[in-house]
Coordinates of C-alpha atoms and ligand atoms in Angstrom, one line a residue:
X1 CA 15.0 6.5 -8.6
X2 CA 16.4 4.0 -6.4
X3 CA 20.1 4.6 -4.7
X4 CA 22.7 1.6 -5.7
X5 CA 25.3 3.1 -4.0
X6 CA 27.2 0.7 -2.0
X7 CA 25.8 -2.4 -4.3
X8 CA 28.4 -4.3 -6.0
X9 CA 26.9 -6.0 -9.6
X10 CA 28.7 -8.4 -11.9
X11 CA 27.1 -8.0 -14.7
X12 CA 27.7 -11.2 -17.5
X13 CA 26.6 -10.7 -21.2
X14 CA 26.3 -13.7 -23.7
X15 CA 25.8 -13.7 -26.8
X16 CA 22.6 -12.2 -27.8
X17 CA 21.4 -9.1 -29.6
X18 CA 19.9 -7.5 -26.7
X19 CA 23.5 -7.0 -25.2
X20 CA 23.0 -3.4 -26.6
X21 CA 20.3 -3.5 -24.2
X22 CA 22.3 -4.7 -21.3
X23 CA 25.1 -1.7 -22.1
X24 CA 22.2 0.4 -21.5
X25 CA 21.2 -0.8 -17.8
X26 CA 24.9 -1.0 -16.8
X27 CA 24.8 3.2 -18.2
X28 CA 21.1 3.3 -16.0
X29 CA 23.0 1.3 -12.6
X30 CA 26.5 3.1 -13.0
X31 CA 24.5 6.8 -12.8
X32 CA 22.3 5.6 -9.6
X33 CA 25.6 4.5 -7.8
X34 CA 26.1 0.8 -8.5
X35 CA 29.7 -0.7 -8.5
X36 CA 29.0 -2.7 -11.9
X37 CA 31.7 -4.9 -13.4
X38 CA 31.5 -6.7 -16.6
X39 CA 32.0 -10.1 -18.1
X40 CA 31.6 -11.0 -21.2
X41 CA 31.7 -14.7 -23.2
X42 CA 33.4 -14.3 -26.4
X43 CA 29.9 -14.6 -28.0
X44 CA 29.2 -11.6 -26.7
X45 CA 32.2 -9.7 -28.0
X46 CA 30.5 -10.6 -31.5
X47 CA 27.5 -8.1 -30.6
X48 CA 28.7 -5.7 -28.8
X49 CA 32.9 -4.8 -27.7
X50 CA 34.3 -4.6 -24.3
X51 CA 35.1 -1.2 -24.7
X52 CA 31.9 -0.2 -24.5
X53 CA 31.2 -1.4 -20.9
X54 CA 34.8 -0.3 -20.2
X55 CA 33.2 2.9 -21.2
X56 CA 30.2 2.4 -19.6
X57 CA 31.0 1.3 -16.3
X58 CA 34.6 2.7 -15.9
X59 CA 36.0 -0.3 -15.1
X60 CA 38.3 -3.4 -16.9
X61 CA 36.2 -5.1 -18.5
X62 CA 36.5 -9.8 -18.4
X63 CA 36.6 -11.6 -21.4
X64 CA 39.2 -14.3 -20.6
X65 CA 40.1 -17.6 -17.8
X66 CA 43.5 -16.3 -18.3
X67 CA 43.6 -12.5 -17.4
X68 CA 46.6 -11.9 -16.2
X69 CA 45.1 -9.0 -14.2
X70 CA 43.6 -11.2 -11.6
X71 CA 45.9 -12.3 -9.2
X72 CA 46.8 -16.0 -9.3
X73 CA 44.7 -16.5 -12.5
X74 CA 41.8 -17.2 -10.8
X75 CA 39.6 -14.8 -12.3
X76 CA 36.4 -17.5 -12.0
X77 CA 36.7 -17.5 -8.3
X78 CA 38.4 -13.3 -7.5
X79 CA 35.6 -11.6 -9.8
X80 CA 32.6 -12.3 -7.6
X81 CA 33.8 -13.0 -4.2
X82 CA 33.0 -9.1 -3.5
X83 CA 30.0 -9.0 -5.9
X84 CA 26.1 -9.0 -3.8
X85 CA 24.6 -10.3 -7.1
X86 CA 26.0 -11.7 -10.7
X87 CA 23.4 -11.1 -13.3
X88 CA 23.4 -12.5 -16.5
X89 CA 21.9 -10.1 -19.1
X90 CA 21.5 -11.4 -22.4
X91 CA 21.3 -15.1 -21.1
X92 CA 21.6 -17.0 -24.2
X93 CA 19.5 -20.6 -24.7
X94 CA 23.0 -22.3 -24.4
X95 CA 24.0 -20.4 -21.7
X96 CA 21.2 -21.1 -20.0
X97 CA 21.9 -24.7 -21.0
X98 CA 25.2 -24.7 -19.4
X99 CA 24.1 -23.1 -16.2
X100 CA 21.6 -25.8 -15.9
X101 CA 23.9 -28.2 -16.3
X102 CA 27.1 -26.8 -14.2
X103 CA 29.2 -26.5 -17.1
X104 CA 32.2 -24.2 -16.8
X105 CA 34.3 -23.9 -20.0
X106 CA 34.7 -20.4 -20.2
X107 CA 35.1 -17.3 -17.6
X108 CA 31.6 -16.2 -17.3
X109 CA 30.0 -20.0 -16.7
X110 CA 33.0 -20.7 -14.5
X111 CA 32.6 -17.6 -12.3
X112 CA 28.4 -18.6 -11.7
X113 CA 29.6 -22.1 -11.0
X114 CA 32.1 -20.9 -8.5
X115 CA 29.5 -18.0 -6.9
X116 CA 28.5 -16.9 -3.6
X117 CA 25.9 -14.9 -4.5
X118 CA 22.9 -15.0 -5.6
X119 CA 22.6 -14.8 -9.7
X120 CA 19.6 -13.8 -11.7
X121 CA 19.6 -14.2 -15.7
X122 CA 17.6 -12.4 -18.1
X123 CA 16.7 -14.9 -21.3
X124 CA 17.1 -13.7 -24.9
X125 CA 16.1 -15.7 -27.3
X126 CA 14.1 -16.8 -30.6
X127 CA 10.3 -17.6 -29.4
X128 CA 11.3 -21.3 -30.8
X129 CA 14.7 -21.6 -28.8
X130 CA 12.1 -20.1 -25.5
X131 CA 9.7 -22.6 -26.0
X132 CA 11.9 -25.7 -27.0
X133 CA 11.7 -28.5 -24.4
X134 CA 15.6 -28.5 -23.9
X135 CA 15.0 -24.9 -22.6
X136 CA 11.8 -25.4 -21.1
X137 CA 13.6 -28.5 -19.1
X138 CA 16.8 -25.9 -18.5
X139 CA 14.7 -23.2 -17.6
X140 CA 12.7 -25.4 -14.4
X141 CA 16.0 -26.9 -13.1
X142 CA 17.3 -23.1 -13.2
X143 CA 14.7 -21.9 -11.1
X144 CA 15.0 -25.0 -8.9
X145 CA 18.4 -24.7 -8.4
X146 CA 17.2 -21.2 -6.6
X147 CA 18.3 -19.0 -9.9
X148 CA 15.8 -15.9 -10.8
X149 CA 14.3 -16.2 -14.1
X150 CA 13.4 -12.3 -15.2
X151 CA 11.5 -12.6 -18.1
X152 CA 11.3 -13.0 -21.0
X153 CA 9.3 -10.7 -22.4
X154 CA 6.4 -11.8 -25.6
X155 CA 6.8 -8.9 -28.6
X156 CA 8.3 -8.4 -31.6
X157 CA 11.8 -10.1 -32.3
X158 CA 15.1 -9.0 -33.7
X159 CA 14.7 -12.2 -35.8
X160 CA 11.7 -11.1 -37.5
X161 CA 9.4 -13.1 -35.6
X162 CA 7.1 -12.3 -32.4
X163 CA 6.4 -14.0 -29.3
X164 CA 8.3 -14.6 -25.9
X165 CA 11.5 -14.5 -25.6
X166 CA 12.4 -10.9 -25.6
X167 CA 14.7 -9.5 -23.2
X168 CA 13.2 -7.2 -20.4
X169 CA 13.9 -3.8 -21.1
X170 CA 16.9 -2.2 -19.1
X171 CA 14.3 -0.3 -16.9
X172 CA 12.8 -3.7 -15.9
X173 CA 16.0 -5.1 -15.2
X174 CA 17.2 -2.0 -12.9
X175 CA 13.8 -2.3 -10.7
X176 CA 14.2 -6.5 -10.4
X177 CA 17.8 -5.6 -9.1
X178 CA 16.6 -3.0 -7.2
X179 CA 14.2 -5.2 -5.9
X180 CA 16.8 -7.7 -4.8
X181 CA 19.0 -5.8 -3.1
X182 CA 16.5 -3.9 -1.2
X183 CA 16.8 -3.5 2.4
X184 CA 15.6 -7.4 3.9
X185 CA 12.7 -5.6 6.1
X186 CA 10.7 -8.9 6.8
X187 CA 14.3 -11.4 7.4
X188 CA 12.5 -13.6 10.6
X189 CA 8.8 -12.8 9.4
X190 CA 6.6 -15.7 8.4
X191 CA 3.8 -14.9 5.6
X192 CA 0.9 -16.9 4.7
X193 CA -0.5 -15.3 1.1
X194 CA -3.7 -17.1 -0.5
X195 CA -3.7 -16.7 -4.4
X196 CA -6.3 -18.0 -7.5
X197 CA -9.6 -18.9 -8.1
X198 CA -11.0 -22.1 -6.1
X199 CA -13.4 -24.5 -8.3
X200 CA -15.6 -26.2 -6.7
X201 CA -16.8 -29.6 -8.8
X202 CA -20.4 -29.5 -9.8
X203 CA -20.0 -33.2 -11.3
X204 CA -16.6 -35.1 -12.1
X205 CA -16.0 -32.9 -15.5
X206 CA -17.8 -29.5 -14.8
X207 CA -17.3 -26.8 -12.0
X208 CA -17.9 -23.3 -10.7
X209 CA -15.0 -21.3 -10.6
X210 CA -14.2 -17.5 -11.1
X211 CA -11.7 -14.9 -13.7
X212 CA -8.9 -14.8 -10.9
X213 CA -5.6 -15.3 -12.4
X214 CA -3.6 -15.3 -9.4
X215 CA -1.1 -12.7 -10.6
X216 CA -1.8 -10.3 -7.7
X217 CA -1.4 -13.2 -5.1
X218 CA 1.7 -14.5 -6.6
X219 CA 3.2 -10.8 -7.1
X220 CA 2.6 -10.8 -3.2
X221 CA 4.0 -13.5 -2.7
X222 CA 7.2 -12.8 -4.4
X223 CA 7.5 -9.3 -3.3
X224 CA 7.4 -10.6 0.5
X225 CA 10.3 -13.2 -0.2
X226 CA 12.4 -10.2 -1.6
X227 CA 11.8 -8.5 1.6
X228 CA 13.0 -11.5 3.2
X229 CA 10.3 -13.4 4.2
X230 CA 9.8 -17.0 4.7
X231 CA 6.7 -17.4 2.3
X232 CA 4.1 -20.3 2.0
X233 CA 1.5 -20.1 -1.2
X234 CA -1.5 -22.2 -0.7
X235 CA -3.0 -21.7 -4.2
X236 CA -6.1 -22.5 -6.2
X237 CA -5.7 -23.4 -9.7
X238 CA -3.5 -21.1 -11.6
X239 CA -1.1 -21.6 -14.6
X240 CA 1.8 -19.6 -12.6
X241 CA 5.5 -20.9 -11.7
X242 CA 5.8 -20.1 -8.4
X243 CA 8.3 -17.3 -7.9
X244 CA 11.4 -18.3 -6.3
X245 CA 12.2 -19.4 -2.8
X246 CA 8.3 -19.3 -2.1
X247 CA 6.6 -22.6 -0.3
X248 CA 3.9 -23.1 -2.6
X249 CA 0.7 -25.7 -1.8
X250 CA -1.6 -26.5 -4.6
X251 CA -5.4 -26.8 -3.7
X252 CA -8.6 -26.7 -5.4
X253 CA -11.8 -26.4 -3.6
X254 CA -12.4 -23.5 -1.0
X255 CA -12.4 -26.6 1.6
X256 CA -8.8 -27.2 0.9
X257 CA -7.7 -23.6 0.7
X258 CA -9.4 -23.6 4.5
X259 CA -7.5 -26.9 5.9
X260 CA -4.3 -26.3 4.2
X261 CA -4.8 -21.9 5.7
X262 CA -6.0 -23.3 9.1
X263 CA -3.0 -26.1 9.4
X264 CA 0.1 -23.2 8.4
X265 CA -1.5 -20.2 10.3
X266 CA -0.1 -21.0 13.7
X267 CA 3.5 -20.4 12.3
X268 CA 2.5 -16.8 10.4
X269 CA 3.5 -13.5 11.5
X270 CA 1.4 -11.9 8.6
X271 CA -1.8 -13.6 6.3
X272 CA -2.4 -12.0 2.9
X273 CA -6.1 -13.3 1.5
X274 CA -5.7 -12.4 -1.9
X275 CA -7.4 -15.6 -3.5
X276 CA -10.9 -15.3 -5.1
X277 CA -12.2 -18.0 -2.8
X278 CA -15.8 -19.1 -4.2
X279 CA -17.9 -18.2 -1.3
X280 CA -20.9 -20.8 -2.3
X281 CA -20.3 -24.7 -3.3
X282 CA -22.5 -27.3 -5.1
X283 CA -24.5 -29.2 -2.1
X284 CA -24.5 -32.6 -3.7
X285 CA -21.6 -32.6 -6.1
X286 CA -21.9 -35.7 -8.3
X287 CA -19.5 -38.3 -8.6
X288 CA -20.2 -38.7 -12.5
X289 CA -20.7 -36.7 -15.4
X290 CA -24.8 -35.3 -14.8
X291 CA -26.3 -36.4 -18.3
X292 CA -28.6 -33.8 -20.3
X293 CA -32.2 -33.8 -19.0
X294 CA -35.6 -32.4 -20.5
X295 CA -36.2 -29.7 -18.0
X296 CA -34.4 -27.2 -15.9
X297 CA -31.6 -28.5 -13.8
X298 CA -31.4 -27.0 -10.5
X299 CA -28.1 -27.0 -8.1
X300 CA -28.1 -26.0 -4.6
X301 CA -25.1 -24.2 -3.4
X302 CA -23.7 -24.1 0.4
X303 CA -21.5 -22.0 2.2
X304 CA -17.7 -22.1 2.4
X305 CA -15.7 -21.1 5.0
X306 CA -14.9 -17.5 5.3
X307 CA -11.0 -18.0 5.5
X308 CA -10.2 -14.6 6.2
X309 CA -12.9 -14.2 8.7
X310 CA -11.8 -17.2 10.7
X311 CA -8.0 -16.1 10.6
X312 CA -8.8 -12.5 11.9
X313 CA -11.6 -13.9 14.5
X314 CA -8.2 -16.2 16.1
X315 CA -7.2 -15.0 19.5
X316 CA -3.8 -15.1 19.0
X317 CA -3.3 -15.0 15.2
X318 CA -1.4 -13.1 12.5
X319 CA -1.8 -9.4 11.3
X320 CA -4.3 -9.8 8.4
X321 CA -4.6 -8.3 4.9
X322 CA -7.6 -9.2 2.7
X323 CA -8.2 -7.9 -0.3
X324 CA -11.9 -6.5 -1.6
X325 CA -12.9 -7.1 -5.5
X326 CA -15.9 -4.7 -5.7
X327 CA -17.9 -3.6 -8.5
X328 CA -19.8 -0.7 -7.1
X329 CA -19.2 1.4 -4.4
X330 CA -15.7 0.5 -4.0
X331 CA -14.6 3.1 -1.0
X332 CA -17.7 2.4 1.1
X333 CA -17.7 -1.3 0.8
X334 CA -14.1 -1.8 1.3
X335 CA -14.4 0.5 4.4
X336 CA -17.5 -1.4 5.5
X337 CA -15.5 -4.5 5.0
X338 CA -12.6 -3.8 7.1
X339 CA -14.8 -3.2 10.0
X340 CA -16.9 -6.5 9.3
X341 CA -13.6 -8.5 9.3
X342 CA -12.0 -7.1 12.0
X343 CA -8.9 -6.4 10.0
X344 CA -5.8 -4.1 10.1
X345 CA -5.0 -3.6 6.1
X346 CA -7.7 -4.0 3.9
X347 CA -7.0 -3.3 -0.2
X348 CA -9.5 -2.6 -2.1
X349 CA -9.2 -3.0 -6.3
X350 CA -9.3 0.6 -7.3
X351 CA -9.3 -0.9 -11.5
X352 CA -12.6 -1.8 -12.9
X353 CA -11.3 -4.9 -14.5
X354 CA -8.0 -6.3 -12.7
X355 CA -8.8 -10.1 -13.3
X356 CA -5.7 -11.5 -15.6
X357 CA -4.3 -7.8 -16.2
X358 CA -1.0 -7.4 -15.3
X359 CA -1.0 -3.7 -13.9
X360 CA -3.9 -2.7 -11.1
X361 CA -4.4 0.3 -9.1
X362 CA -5.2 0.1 -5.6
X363 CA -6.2 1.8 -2.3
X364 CA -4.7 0.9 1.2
X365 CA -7.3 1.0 3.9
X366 CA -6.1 1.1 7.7
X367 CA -6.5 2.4 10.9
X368 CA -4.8 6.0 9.6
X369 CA -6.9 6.6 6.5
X370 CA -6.7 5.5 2.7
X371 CA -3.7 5.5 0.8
X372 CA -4.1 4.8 -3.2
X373 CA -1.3 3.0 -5.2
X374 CA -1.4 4.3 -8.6
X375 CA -1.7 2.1 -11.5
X376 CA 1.0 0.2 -12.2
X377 CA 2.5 -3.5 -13.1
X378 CA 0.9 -5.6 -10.2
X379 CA 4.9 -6.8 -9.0
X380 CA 5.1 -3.1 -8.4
X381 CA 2.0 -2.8 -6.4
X382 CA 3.3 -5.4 -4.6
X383 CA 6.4 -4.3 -3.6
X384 CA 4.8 -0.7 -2.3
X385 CA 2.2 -2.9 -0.4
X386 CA 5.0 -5.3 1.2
X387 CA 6.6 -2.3 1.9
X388 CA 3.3 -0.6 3.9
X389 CA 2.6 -4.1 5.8
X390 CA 6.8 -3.6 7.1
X391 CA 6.4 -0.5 8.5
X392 CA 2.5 -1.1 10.1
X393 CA 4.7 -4.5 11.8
X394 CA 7.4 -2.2 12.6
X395 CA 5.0 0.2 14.6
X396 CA 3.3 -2.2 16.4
Ligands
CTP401 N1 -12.1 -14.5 1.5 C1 -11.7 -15.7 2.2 N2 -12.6 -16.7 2.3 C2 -13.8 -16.6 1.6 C3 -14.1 -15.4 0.9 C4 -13.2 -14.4 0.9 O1 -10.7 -15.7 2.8 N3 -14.7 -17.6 1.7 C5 -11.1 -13.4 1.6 C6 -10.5 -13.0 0.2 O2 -9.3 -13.7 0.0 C7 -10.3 -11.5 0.4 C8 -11.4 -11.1 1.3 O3 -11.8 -12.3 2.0 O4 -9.1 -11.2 1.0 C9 -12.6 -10.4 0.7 O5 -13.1 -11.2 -0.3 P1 -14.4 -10.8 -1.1 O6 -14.8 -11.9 -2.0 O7 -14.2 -9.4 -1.7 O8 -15.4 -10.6 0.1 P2 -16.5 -11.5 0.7 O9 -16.3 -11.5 2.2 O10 -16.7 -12.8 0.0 O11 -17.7 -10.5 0.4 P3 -18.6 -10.3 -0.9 O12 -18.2 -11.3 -1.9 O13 -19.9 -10.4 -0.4 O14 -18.2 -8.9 -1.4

């Protein structure tokens, strides 16, 4: 269980039905150490009281712009100068809507407008509220206003009706935070992290491509920019949001994951391969639709570039991490291709069938042996294996 002692939370509830969830994660933060104060919107008083998280969290609990228990009446502002992160758990579809739009007409939407720190917001909602267009279009400025989006989850609703727009559960909630405030061991490292398929056109409407989701890549990716990192994505096609702060360049083909790897790797400390690049494309790709024939059509394939290959061959280029997707033979074939690409940390797929899943096991390969990560959410994964490449850049 992680230690949150020393790490100052605001925690803001809206008005939601999963506040009863929140009152559990401020119980789950409170026991591992965490300074956790409370806000709520008057909404929220409707669900669940303040005297709960008074309760809960052993502190006053802020309902009001006029609390005459801040000095100066300036609760908005006092409440989370001292905080290291405000999260908002329920976030309601009109909160959400406020935030997006810098409203600030009560204390809670006041004190995020007025912040420091970072804020993340958990999203509670009816599946059609999560998938309107107003919150769709709230939802992207959000994240591109640098605010993480955690969740929503897809399941059964307190409505009666399924889909997404669940909140996480507290358990969730308390690794993302944990994840936030961990210890920044890459701050001044630069990571280059390939993610996706790549399709490579066979015609103008047909291609060969592979099951890759990118989920790994991408959990990679956002694990390393929790550590710190400066992160650029160059990804194939995926149907992802990038996570936030990450650089993120959008390619197709193999060729273009190549160019776009070769023209960022002279600024990367570290290069993660984690993309299911399609090691064969179609010679003579047409430039129209190929109509149906009588016989047998045939198509000859040519080689792409071995990204990985060519990063690890450069004289003076990053530490590299591939990846291995194996069907047989996992622990000889990974360990046979370490040594044929010349690499530091190789991880090899330890599940049959990882493509699209969102939890994976895997085994670390390196110069002191093989360490397995048992199964778990791949963001997990991610973290543990962030945390491994740290401490092999911290021994070199
Ligand atoms: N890789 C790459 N460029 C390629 C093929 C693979 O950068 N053209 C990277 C992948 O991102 C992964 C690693 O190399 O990190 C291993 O990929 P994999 O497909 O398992 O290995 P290959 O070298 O293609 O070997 P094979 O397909 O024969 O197992």
């Amino acid at each position: 269980m992680t230690d949150f002692t020393g790490s100052r939370i605001l925690l803001g509830l809206t008005g939601g039905v999963a506040a009863y969830k929140a009152a559990s994660l401020a119980r789950l933060l409170v026991k591992a150490g965490a300074d956790v104060r409370a806000a709520m919107t008057a909404s929220a008083c409707g669900f669940i009281t303040p005297a709960t998280l008074q309760a809960l969290t052993g502190q006053p609990v802020f309902t009001d712009m006029w609390d005459s228990r801040v000095p100066d009446n300036m609760g908005h502002i006092e409440l989370s100068r001292d905080r290291d992160l405000i999260l908002i758990a329920p976030a309601s579809a009109d909160f959400l809507a406020k935030l997006a739009n810098g409203l600030a007409d009560d204390l809670l939407s006041a004190l995020c407008l007025a912040r420091r720190c970072p804020l993340l917001v958990a999203p509670a909602m009816n599946v059609e509220m999560w998938q309107s267009p107003a919150t769709r279009r709230n939802v992207a400025q959000l994240r591109a206003d640098g605010v993480s989006v955690l969740g929503p989850a897809s399941g059964d609703q307190a409505c009666g009706e399924s889909g997404m727009g669940r909140m996480l559960e507290p358990q969730q909630l308390y690794d993302e935070l944990a994840a936030q405030l961990a210890p920044k061991h890459l701050r001044g490292k630069r990571l280059l992290v390939t993610a996706g398929p790549t399709y490579e056109p066979i015609d103008t409407v047909r291609g060969i491509t592979n099951r890759s989701s990118g989920k790994m890549g991408y959990a990679v990716a956002q694990a390393a920019a929790e550590a710190g990192a400066e992160v650029t994505l160059v990804s194939g096609p995926t149907s992802l949001e990038a996570p936030c702060g990450v650089t993120r360049i959008d390619v197709t083909t193999a060729r273009q994951m190549h160019e776009q790897v070769m023209a960022a790797v002279p600024k990367a400390d570290v290069f993660i391969a984690v993309a299911a690049v399609g090691d064969y494309r179609v010679a003579d790709a047409k430039s129209h639709k190929i109509k149906r024939g009588s016989g047998n059509l045939h198509l000859e394939l040519e080689p792409n570039p071995d990204i990985l290959g060519e990063v690890a061959g450069l004289a003076k280029g990053p530490m590299c991490v591939g990846f291995a997707a194996e069907t047989e033979n996992l622990r000889e074939n990974a360990r046979a291709k370490r040594q044929k690409k010349k690499i530091p940390l190789l991880v090899a797929n330890l599940g049959q069938e990882t493509f699209g899943r969102d939890d994976n096991a895997l085994i670390l390969l390196d110069d002191h042996g093989e360490h397995e990560l048992e199964r778990a959410p791949k963001i997990i994964l991610a973290r543990q294996l962030i945390a491994h490449i740290a401490r092999m850049l911290a021994e070199k």
